[in-house]
Structures are given as structure tokens and as C-alpha cells.
Amino acid sequence: MSSRVDEKGRVVIPRTVAKELGLNKGDELIFERRGKTFVIKRRGKGKGGLEALMDWNPERRGEPAPVSPAEMKKIWET
């Protein structure tokens, strides 16, 4: 499968490829260089890594077990 670059540097993604990737008008694509080639990927619709981490709120289950200073030192040294 191939496509051509127009005079403005644009490339038309073949309909079958767009359908397979689930692309819609306005979707963002990521171009990754891999050696002498590029890989085109659809940008995820979720939040980025840092945003997802900041929103992460695990369920808390009870209180943590107390740890003595001696136990903490032993853990630290291993």
C-alpha cells in the first residue's frame, strides 16, 4: 500500500489503514523514528502518563503496620 506527498507536504492515509486504526477527522497521530523508517501511531485519547499518575487514587485498606526503627534500618540495609 502506498500514498503520495502533495505539493503542500501532505499525505493521504489510505482509507483501509484509517479504518483499521480507527482514525476520525481531527485525530492526532504520532510519528516515531525507527532507524531509517517512521512508524505512524494514533495518539491515545486518555490522559498522558503524568496526568494519569496525578489522578491515581488507590483504595486504602486499613492502617499500615507499625515498623520499629530497628526493622526500618534492617530493610534499608538490604
Short mmCIF file of C-alpha atoms in Angstrom, two decimals:
data_model
loop_
_atom_site.label_atom_id
_atom_site.label_comp_id
_atom_site.label_asym_id
_atom_site.label_seq_id
_atom_site.Cartn_x
_atom_site.Cartn_y
_atom_site.Cartn_z
CA MET A 1 0.00 0.00 0.00
CA SER A 2 1.34 3.44 -0.82
CA SER A 3 0.44 7.11 -0.91
CA ARG A 4 1.96 10.25 -2.44
CA VAL A 5 3.03 13.54 -0.91
CA ASP A 6 1.23 16.55 -2.40
CA GLU A 7 2.72 19.98 -3.13
CA LYS A 8 1.96 21.11 0.45
CA GLY A 9 3.73 18.10 2.02
CA ARG A 10 0.51 16.33 2.95
CA VAL A 11 -0.02 12.60 2.71
CA VAL A 12 -3.40 10.93 2.39
CA ILE A 13 -3.74 7.90 4.65
CA PRO A 14 -5.40 5.09 2.71
CA ARG A 15 -9.00 4.54 3.81
CA THR A 16 -8.33 0.91 4.80
CA VAL A 17 -5.45 1.98 7.08
CA ALA A 18 -7.52 4.78 8.64
CA LYS A 19 -10.37 2.35 9.26
CA GLU A 20 -8.05 -0.26 10.78
CA LEU A 21 -6.55 2.36 13.14
CA GLY A 22 -9.98 3.76 13.98
CA LEU A 23 -8.99 7.23 12.77
CA ASN A 24 -11.53 10.02 12.59
CA LYS A 25 -11.29 13.57 11.30
CA GLY A 26 -9.19 15.65 13.70
CA ASP A 27 -7.47 12.71 15.44
CA GLU A 28 -3.80 13.25 16.30
CA LEU A 29 -1.06 10.97 15.04
CA ILE A 30 2.39 10.30 16.45
CA PHE A 31 5.39 9.83 14.14
CA GLU A 32 8.16 7.70 15.70
CA ARG A 33 11.55 7.32 14.04
CA ARG A 34 12.85 3.75 13.97
CA GLY A 35 16.20 3.70 12.23
CA LYS A 36 15.61 4.80 8.64
CA THR A 37 11.83 4.42 8.83
CA PHE A 38 8.94 6.05 10.65
CA VAL A 39 6.05 4.41 12.46
CA ILE A 40 2.73 6.26 12.48
CA LYS A 41 0.54 5.65 15.53
CA ARG A 42 -2.75 7.04 16.70
CA ARG A 43 -2.39 9.17 19.83
CA GLY A 44 -4.36 7.71 22.71
CA LYS A 45 -7.40 9.59 23.88
CA GLY A 46 -6.58 9.12 27.56
CA LYS A 47 -4.50 11.34 29.76
CA GLY A 48 -0.74 11.44 29.49
CA GLY A 49 1.46 9.47 31.87
CA LEU A 50 1.97 12.22 34.44
CA GLU A 51 -1.67 13.32 34.39
CA ALA A 52 -2.82 9.73 34.85
CA LEU A 53 -0.39 9.29 37.76
CA MET A 54 -1.56 12.52 39.41
CA ASP A 55 -5.20 11.34 39.20
CA TRP A 56 -4.41 7.88 40.54
CA ASN A 57 -6.03 7.33 43.91
CA PRO A 58 -5.76 3.71 45.08
CA GLU A 59 -8.28 2.34 47.52
CA ARG A 60 -6.94 2.45 51.06
CA ARG A 61 -7.47 -0.63 53.22
CA GLY A 62 -6.87 -0.08 56.91
CA GLU A 63 -3.81 1.31 58.62
CA PRO A 64 -0.23 0.36 57.74
CA ALA A 65 1.52 -1.98 60.17
CA PRO A 66 3.88 -0.15 62.52
CA VAL A 67 7.60 -0.64 61.83
CA SER A 68 10.23 -0.09 64.51
CA PRO A 69 13.37 1.94 63.78
CA ALA A 70 15.45 -1.28 64.00
CA GLU A 71 13.22 -3.00 61.42
CA MET A 72 13.38 0.06 59.19
CA LYS A 73 17.21 0.07 59.38
CA LYS A 74 17.29 -3.64 58.51
CA ILE A 75 15.05 -3.03 55.48
CA TRP A 76 17.17 -0.05 54.43
CA GLU A 77 20.43 -2.02 54.59
CA THR A 78 19.24 -4.92 52.42
#
